[in-house]
mmCIF file of C-alpha atoms in Angstrom:
data_model
loop_
_atom_site.group_PDB
_atom_site.id
_atom_site.type_symbol
_atom_site.label_atom_id
_atom_site.label_comp_id
_atom_site.label_asym_id
_atom_site.label_seq_id
_atom_site.Cartn_x
_atom_site.Cartn_y
_atom_site.Cartn_z
ATOM 1 C CA MET A 1 16.763 111.381 144.033
ATOM 2 C CA GLN A 2 17.534 109.597 140.759
ATOM 3 C CA TRP A 3 20.691 107.498 140.640
ATOM 4 C CA LYS A 4 23.054 106.894 137.748
ATOM 5 C CA THR A 5 25.489 103.979 138.068
ATOM 6 C CA LEU A 6 28.923 104.429 136.533
ATOM 7 C CA GLY A 7 30.586 101.421 134.900
ATOM 8 C CA ALA A 8 34.059 102.432 136.110
ATOM 9 C CA THR A 9 35.817 104.992 138.313
ATOM 10 C CA PRO A 10 35.900 108.279 136.359
ATOM 11 C CA PHE A 11 39.090 109.205 134.464
ATOM 12 C CA LEU A 12 40.200 112.512 135.991
ATOM 13 C CA PRO A 13 42.027 114.533 133.266
ATOM 14 C CA PRO A 14 38.889 115.402 131.209
ATOM 15 C CA LEU A 15 37.105 116.399 134.434
ATOM 16 C CA TYR A 16 39.925 118.863 135.220
ATOM 17 C CA TRP A 17 39.427 120.446 131.811
ATOM 18 C CA ARG A 18 35.703 120.714 132.495
ATOM 19 C CA ALA A 19 36.422 122.315 135.889
ATOM 20 C CA ALA A 20 38.951 124.765 134.395
ATOM 21 C CA LEU A 21 36.580 125.887 131.632
ATOM 22 C CA LYS A 22 33.544 126.518 133.822
ATOM 23 C CA ARG A 23 33.813 129.874 135.613
ATOM 24 C CA LYS A 24 30.193 131.084 135.754
ATOM 25 C CA ILE A 25 27.237 130.323 138.023
ATOM 26 C CA THR A 26 24.559 128.837 135.739
ATOM 27 C CA GLY A 27 21.628 128.307 138.112
ATOM 28 C CA SER A 28 20.386 128.304 141.693
ATOM 29 C CA THR A 29 19.010 124.791 142.205
ATOM 30 C CA LEU A 30 20.862 121.526 142.796
ATOM 31 C CA PRO A 31 20.426 118.599 140.377
ATOM 32 C CA GLU A 32 18.167 115.749 141.480
ATOM 33 C CA GLN A 33 20.645 113.119 140.325
ATOM 34 C CA GLY A 34 23.291 111.247 142.293
ATOM 35 C CA LEU A 35 26.084 108.973 141.078
ATOM 36 C CA ARG A 36 27.007 105.465 142.173
ATOM 37 C CA CYS A 37 30.113 103.441 141.460
ATOM 38 C CA ARG A 38 31.907 100.305 142.652
ATOM 39 C CA VAL A 39 35.554 100.808 143.577
ATOM 40 C CA SER A 40 38.409 98.466 144.438
ATOM 41 C CA ILE A 41 40.975 99.206 147.115
ATOM 42 C CA ASP A 42 44.621 99.165 146.025
ATOM 43 C CA PRO A 43 46.913 98.441 149.013
ATOM 44 C CA LYS A 44 49.788 100.375 147.357
ATOM 45 C CA GLN A 45 47.654 103.498 147.072
ATOM 46 C CA VAL A 46 46.528 103.128 150.695
ATOM 47 C CA ALA A 47 50.171 102.816 151.788
ATOM 48 C CA ALA A 48 51.121 105.980 149.846
ATOM 49 C CA TYR A 49 48.210 107.851 151.448
ATOM 50 C CA ARG A 50 49.229 106.700 154.956
ATOM 51 C CA LYS A 51 52.752 107.983 154.375
ATOM 52 C CA VAL A 52 51.661 111.450 153.171
ATOM 53 C CA CYS A 53 49.100 111.873 155.985
ATOM 54 C CA GLY A 54 51.111 110.401 158.877
ATOM 55 C CA PHE A 55 49.021 107.268 159.529
ATOM 56 C CA THR A 56 50.832 104.184 160.856
ATOM 57 C CA ASP A 57 50.419 100.761 159.239
ATOM 58 C CA SER A 58 47.203 98.994 160.216
ATOM 59 C CA PRO A 59 44.769 96.412 158.809
ATOM 60 C CA ILE A 60 42.074 99.108 159.163
ATOM 61 C CA LEU A 61 41.798 101.902 156.569
ATOM 62 C CA PRO A 62 42.381 105.478 157.788
ATOM 63 C CA GLY A 63 39.055 107.108 158.710
ATOM 64 C CA THR A 64 39.482 109.761 155.993
ATOM 65 C CA TYR A 65 40.507 107.342 153.207
ATOM 66 C CA PRO A 66 37.016 106.824 151.707
ATOM 67 C CA HIS A 67 37.226 110.489 150.585
ATOM 68 C CA ILE A 68 40.053 109.401 148.262
ATOM 69 C CA LEU A 69 38.024 106.487 146.875
ATOM 70 C CA ALA A 70 35.087 108.830 146.205
ATOM 71 C CA PHE A 71 37.041 111.754 144.731
ATOM 72 C CA GLY A 72 36.574 110.866 141.040
ATOM 73 C CA VAL A 73 32.830 110.295 141.508
ATOM 74 C CA GLN A 74 32.527 113.634 143.344
ATOM 75 C CA MET A 75 34.450 115.364 140.536
ATOM 76 C CA GLN A 76 32.164 113.847 137.898
ATOM 77 C CA LEU A 77 29.067 115.049 139.783
ATOM 78 C CA LEU A 78 30.396 118.580 140.418
ATOM 79 C CA THR A 79 31.643 119.147 136.853
ATOM 80 C CA ASP A 80 28.486 117.837 135.155
ATOM 81 C CA SER A 81 26.814 120.330 132.806
ATOM 82 C CA ASN A 82 23.664 120.339 134.994
ATOM 83 C CA PHE A 83 25.603 121.294 138.149
ATOM 84 C CA PRO A 84 25.096 125.065 138.593
ATOM 85 C CA PHE A 85 28.296 126.183 140.359
ATOM 86 C CA PRO A 86 31.909 126.295 139.107
ATOM 87 C CA LEU A 87 33.979 123.698 140.976
ATOM 88 C CA LEU A 88 37.145 125.816 141.198
ATOM 89 C CA GLY A 89 35.435 128.580 143.170
ATOM 90 C CA LEU A 90 33.971 126.324 145.868
ATOM 91 C CA ILE A 91 35.202 126.716 149.465
ATOM 92 C CA HIS A 92 35.132 123.743 151.849
ATOM 93 C CA LEU A 93 33.653 125.023 155.144
ATOM 94 C CA ASN A 94 32.865 121.872 157.153
ATOM 95 C CA ASN A 95 33.469 118.161 156.961
ATOM 96 C CA ARG A 96 31.733 115.498 159.008
ATOM 97 C CA ILE A 97 32.461 111.790 158.716
ATOM 98 C CA ARG A 98 30.661 108.916 160.391
ATOM 99 C CA ILE A 99 32.425 105.566 160.722
ATOM 100 C CA HIS A 100 29.695 103.000 161.395
ATOM 101 C CA ARG A 101 31.911 99.888 161.559
ATOM 102 C CA PRO A 102 35.699 99.383 161.554
ATOM 103 C CA LEU A 103 37.117 99.938 158.048
ATOM 104 C CA GLY A 104 38.931 96.591 157.958
ATOM 105 C CA GLY A 105 38.876 93.539 155.686
ATOM 106 C CA VAL A 106 37.376 95.401 152.709
ATOM 107 C CA SER A 107 38.603 95.098 149.119
ATOM 108 C CA GLU A 108 35.625 96.360 147.122
ATOM 109 C CA LEU A 109 33.107 99.045 148.074
ATOM 110 C CA SER A 110 30.076 100.770 146.632
ATOM 111 C CA ILE A 111 30.168 104.587 146.658
ATOM 112 C CA SER A 112 27.213 106.981 146.285
ATOM 113 C CA VAL A 113 27.524 110.752 145.933
ATOM 114 C CA HIS A 114 24.845 113.459 145.760
ATOM 115 C CA THR A 115 24.253 117.087 146.762
ATOM 116 C CA GLN A 116 21.506 118.512 148.986
ATOM 117 C CA ASN A 117 20.551 121.239 151.431
ATOM 118 C CA LEU A 118 21.138 124.402 149.371
ATOM 119 C CA LYS A 119 20.898 127.401 151.725
ATOM 120 C CA PRO A 120 21.634 131.130 151.658
ATOM 121 C CA HIS A 121 24.863 132.228 153.365
ATOM 122 C CA PRO A 122 26.171 135.751 154.109
ATOM 123 C CA LYS A 123 28.738 135.305 151.286
ATOM 124 C CA GLY A 124 26.585 133.373 148.783
ATOM 125 C CA ALA A 125 25.080 129.909 149.208
ATOM 126 C CA THR A 126 26.095 126.625 150.819
ATOM 127 C CA PHE A 127 25.250 123.040 149.955
ATOM 128 C CA ASP A 128 26.214 119.609 151.274
ATOM 129 C CA LEU A 129 28.188 117.134 149.198
ATOM 130 C CA VAL A 130 27.067 113.787 150.646
ATOM 131 C CA THR A 131 29.119 110.602 150.186
ATOM 132 C CA SER A 132 28.068 107.130 151.376
ATOM 133 C CA VAL A 133 30.191 103.989 151.327
ATOM 134 C CA GLU A 134 28.712 100.486 151.596
ATOM 135 C CA ASP A 135 30.260 97.036 151.797
ATOM 136 C CA SER A 136 28.521 93.655 151.564
ATOM 137 C CA LEU A 137 26.981 94.203 155.033
ATOM 138 C CA GLY A 138 25.501 97.637 154.300
ATOM 139 C CA LEU A 139 26.371 101.214 155.283
ATOM 140 C CA LEU A 140 29.989 101.445 156.421
ATOM 141 C CA TRP A 141 30.967 105.131 156.260
ATOM 142 C CA GLU A 142 29.401 108.451 155.273
ATOM 143 C CA ALA A 143 30.500 112.059 154.937
ATOM 144 C CA GLU A 144 28.986 115.488 154.468
ATOM 145 C CA SER A 145 31.167 118.294 153.137
ATOM 146 C CA ARG A 146 29.545 121.721 153.405
ATOM 147 C CA MET A 147 30.645 123.829 150.438
ATOM 148 C CA LEU A 148 30.297 127.580 149.895
ATOM 149 C CA CYS A 149 29.783 129.119 146.464
ATOM 150 C CA ARG A 150 30.295 132.878 146.603
ATOM 151 C CA GLY A 151 28.017 135.191 144.698
ATOM 152 C CA VAL A 152 24.911 132.970 144.537
ATOM 153 C CA LYS A 153 21.710 134.889 145.317
ATOM 154 C CA LEU A 154 19.017 132.880 147.119
ATOM 155 C CA GLU A 155 15.776 133.910 148.814
ATOM 156 C CA GLY A 156 15.646 133.545 152.596
ATOM 157 C CA ASP A 157 17.653 134.439 155.684
ATOM 158 C CA ALA A 158 21.371 133.796 155.466
ATOM 159 C CA GLU A 159 22.785 131.827 158.376
ATOM 160 C CA ASP A 160 26.317 130.900 159.337
ATOM 161 C CA HIS A 161 26.702 128.278 162.088
ATOM 162 C CA ALA A 162 30.204 128.534 163.521
ATOM 163 C CA GLN A 163 31.446 125.966 166.041
ATOM 164 C CA PRO A 164 32.585 127.550 169.321
ATOM 165 C CA SER A 165 36.282 127.284 170.216
ATOM 166 C CA PRO A 166 37.032 124.301 172.480
ATOM 167 C CA THR A 167 37.653 124.897 176.179
ATOM 168 C CA GLN A 168 38.797 121.580 177.721
ATOM 169 C CA VAL A 169 41.822 120.866 175.515
ATOM 170 C CA ASN A 170 45.572 120.496 175.997
ATOM 171 C CA GLU A 171 48.454 120.495 173.553
ATOM 172 C CA LEU A 172 48.924 117.003 172.152
ATOM 173 C CA THR A 173 51.517 117.420 169.390
ATOM 174 C CA ARG A 174 52.736 119.706 166.610
ATOM 175 C CA TRP A 175 53.950 119.157 163.075
ATOM 176 C CA LYS A 176 55.289 120.988 160.059
ATOM 177 C CA ALA A 177 53.314 121.373 156.834
ATOM 178 C CA PRO A 178 56.136 121.346 154.260
ATOM 179 C CA ALA A 179 56.126 123.523 151.129
ATOM 180 C CA ASP A 180 55.528 120.507 148.851
ATOM 181 C CA ILE A 181 52.736 118.835 150.870
ATOM 182 C CA GLY A 182 50.054 120.153 148.484
ATOM 183 C CA ARG A 183 51.746 118.441 145.541
ATOM 184 C CA ARG A 184 52.375 115.246 147.525
ATOM 185 C CA TYR A 185 48.758 115.084 148.732
ATOM 186 C CA ALA A 186 47.521 115.806 145.184
ATOM 187 C CA ARG A 187 49.404 112.732 143.941
ATOM 188 C CA VAL A 188 47.664 110.408 146.434
ATOM 189 C CA SER A 189 44.227 112.083 146.354
ATOM 190 C CA GLY A 190 43.833 113.232 142.752
ATOM 191 C CA ASP A 191 42.963 116.748 143.984
ATOM 192 C CA TYR A 192 45.171 119.051 141.870
ATOM 193 C CA ASN A 193 43.408 122.314 142.736
ATOM 194 C CA PRO A 194 45.960 125.047 141.790
ATOM 195 C CA ILE A 195 45.627 126.814 145.178
ATOM 196 C CA HIS A 196 47.453 123.877 146.799
ATOM 197 C CA LEU A 197 50.286 123.253 144.334
ATOM 198 C CA SER A 198 52.623 126.264 144.365
ATOM 199 C CA ALA A 199 52.775 129.950 145.257
ATOM 200 C CA LEU A 200 52.647 130.759 141.536
ATOM 201 C CA THR A 201 49.413 128.844 140.849
ATOM 202 C CA ALA A 202 47.864 129.943 144.173
ATOM 203 C CA LYS A 203 48.409 133.622 143.274
ATOM 204 C CA LEU A 204 46.207 133.164 140.186
ATOM 205 C CA PHE A 205 43.332 132.563 142.628
ATOM 206 C CA GLY A 206 44.161 135.388 145.029
ATOM 207 C CA PHE A 207 46.247 133.493 147.629
ATOM 208 C CA PRO A 208 49.691 134.941 148.517
ATOM 209 C CA GLN A 209 51.128 131.426 148.818
ATOM 210 C CA ALA A 210 49.965 127.828 148.422
ATOM 211 C CA ILE A 211 47.661 126.446 151.142
ATOM 212 C CA ALA A 212 47.327 122.897 152.460
ATOM 213 C CA HIS A 213 44.309 120.830 151.409
ATOM 214 C CA GLY A 214 41.629 120.949 154.121
ATOM 215 C CA LEU A 215 41.276 117.171 153.969
ATOM 216 C CA TRP A 216 45.043 116.721 154.397
ATOM 217 C CA ASN A 217 44.816 118.857 157.559
ATOM 218 C CA LYS A 218 41.933 116.711 158.783
ATOM 219 C CA ALA A 219 43.688 113.432 157.893
ATOM 220 C CA ARG A 220 46.944 114.532 159.549
ATOM 221 C CA THR A 221 44.920 115.489 162.650
ATOM 222 C CA LEU A 222 43.152 112.092 162.766
ATOM 223 C CA ALA A 223 46.503 110.346 162.327
ATOM 224 C CA ALA A 224 47.813 112.231 165.378
ATOM 225 C CA LEU A 225 44.630 111.373 167.312
ATOM 226 C CA SER A 226 44.517 107.694 166.308
ATOM 227 C CA GLU A 227 45.322 106.442 169.833
ATOM 228 C CA HIS A 228 42.602 108.769 171.188
ATOM 229 C CA LEU A 229 39.668 107.766 168.998
ATOM 230 C CA PRO A 230 37.416 104.705 168.807
ATOM 231 C CA ALA A 231 37.745 102.736 165.526
ATOM 232 C CA ALA A 232 33.990 102.781 164.852
ATOM 233 C CA ASN A 233 30.621 104.202 165.935
ATOM 234 C CA ILE A 234 32.189 107.642 165.770
ATOM 235 C CA GLU A 235 31.261 110.942 164.136
ATOM 236 C CA ILE A 236 34.084 113.449 163.574
ATOM 237 C CA ASP A 237 32.941 116.951 162.663
ATOM 238 C CA VAL A 238 35.393 119.722 161.762
ATOM 239 C CA GLU A 239 35.060 123.319 160.665
ATOM 240 C CA PHE A 240 37.804 124.730 158.456
ATOM 241 C CA LYS A 241 38.682 128.232 159.640
ATOM 242 C CA LYS A 242 41.809 129.932 158.241
ATOM 243 C CA PRO A 243 43.873 127.982 155.682
ATOM 244 C CA VAL A 244 47.305 126.584 156.559
ATOM 245 C CA ARG A 245 49.806 128.497 154.404
ATOM 246 C CA LEU A 246 52.732 126.480 153.072
ATOM 247 C CA PRO A 247 55.275 125.975 154.478
ATOM 248 C CA GLY A 248 53.869 126.225 157.997
ATOM 249 C CA GLU A 249 53.779 124.703 161.445
ATOM 250 C CA VAL A 250 50.672 123.812 163.434
ATOM 251 C CA THR A 251 49.814 122.716 166.973
ATOM 252 C CA LEU A 252 47.076 120.202 167.796
ATOM 253 C CA LEU A 253 45.163 120.579 171.061
ATOM 254 C CA ALA A 254 42.659 117.913 172.077
ATOM 255 C CA SER A 255 40.557 116.534 174.931
ATOM 256 C CA ALA A 256 41.638 113.426 176.791
ATOM 257 C CA ALA A 257 41.013 110.130 174.950
ATOM 258 C CA GLY A 258 37.417 108.935 175.044
ATOM 259 C CA SER A 259 34.227 108.306 173.122
ATOM 260 C CA SER A 260 33.681 112.059 172.732
ATOM 261 C CA GLY A 261 35.928 115.094 172.792
ATOM 262 C CA GLU A 262 37.119 118.253 171.067
ATOM 263 C CA LEU A 263 40.066 119.174 168.866
ATOM 264 C CA TRP A 264 41.680 122.446 167.867
ATOM 265 C CA LEU A 265 44.358 122.974 165.231
ATOM 266 C CA LYS A 266 46.228 126.258 165.581
ATOM 267 C CA GLY A 267 49.056 127.996 163.797
ATOM 268 C CA ALA A 268 51.534 130.741 164.625
ATOM 269 C CA GLY A 269 50.069 133.623 166.621
ATOM 270 C CA ASP A 270 47.133 131.431 167.750
ATOM 271 C CA ILE A 271 45.524 131.535 164.294
ATOM 272 C CA GLU A 272 42.642 128.999 164.182
ATOM 273 C CA HIS A 273 42.842 126.454 161.359
ATOM 274 C CA ILE A 274 40.387 123.754 162.456
ATOM 275 C CA VAL A 275 37.830 123.509 165.270
ATOM 276 C CA GLY A 276 36.234 120.093 165.700
ATOM 277 C CA LYS A 277 34.627 117.469 167.890
ATOM 278 C CA TRP A 278 34.065 113.731 167.948
ATOM 279 C CA ARG A 279 31.260 111.731 169.563
ATOM 280 C CA PRO A 280 29.361 108.454 169.189
ATOM 281 C CA ILE A 281 26.941 108.339 166.237
ATOM 282 C CA ALA A 282 23.526 109.388 167.535
#
């Protein structure tokens, strides 16, 4: 892997244009280059994120917040001319984060982003978008987002690893996903994908109404589970099933508090939105 270090956090508007203009698959191999960047944490932005995602005030950053810090770097990587797949068609299938140490007392972090693990899938091909966050002591947090690009033809057997539905869970809480949550989350995350913003823009991409961001669903779930979960040495792995249509209401089921457990986010008529589990980092 070759690494390119950025002098500043990428400016998003030109990257949106790049994403909007690229609609074709231009290759079937992932680039061998990753991006690195130093980022500063703005307490006002963290506070706005907490409010949108339901996290209470704390000296420790929300476990999903490094995704927000890394978003511009991820966008730059995925809209680069040597990246073979159009960003707007990608579907987020899985997300796993590992919190190695408590995310407290940090003001500046180093972020690295690369892609790996391109594999055939029944609907196209999947790859992992890998993000690592370091502070002055070393590795602090890492994430893998498994992305699907439809229509890619690769040699080999297609596999699709679905997580089984949890068994030992009870209802913990429920919440509403309001009609404007896609726009509110876009303002704190920078992710203005049209499928999340309004019914009108979602219809352009084949959705009958706007859908909630997958990472908002995950963040809102972790906010509801915050009393349940250890602050560090934890891996939280979720699979995104059916999208949450806006406006909507969801129910969170989870195991009893502990170092490992399962979670299940369901909607009306028992529709599965998220299946997940947490456990100590192996």
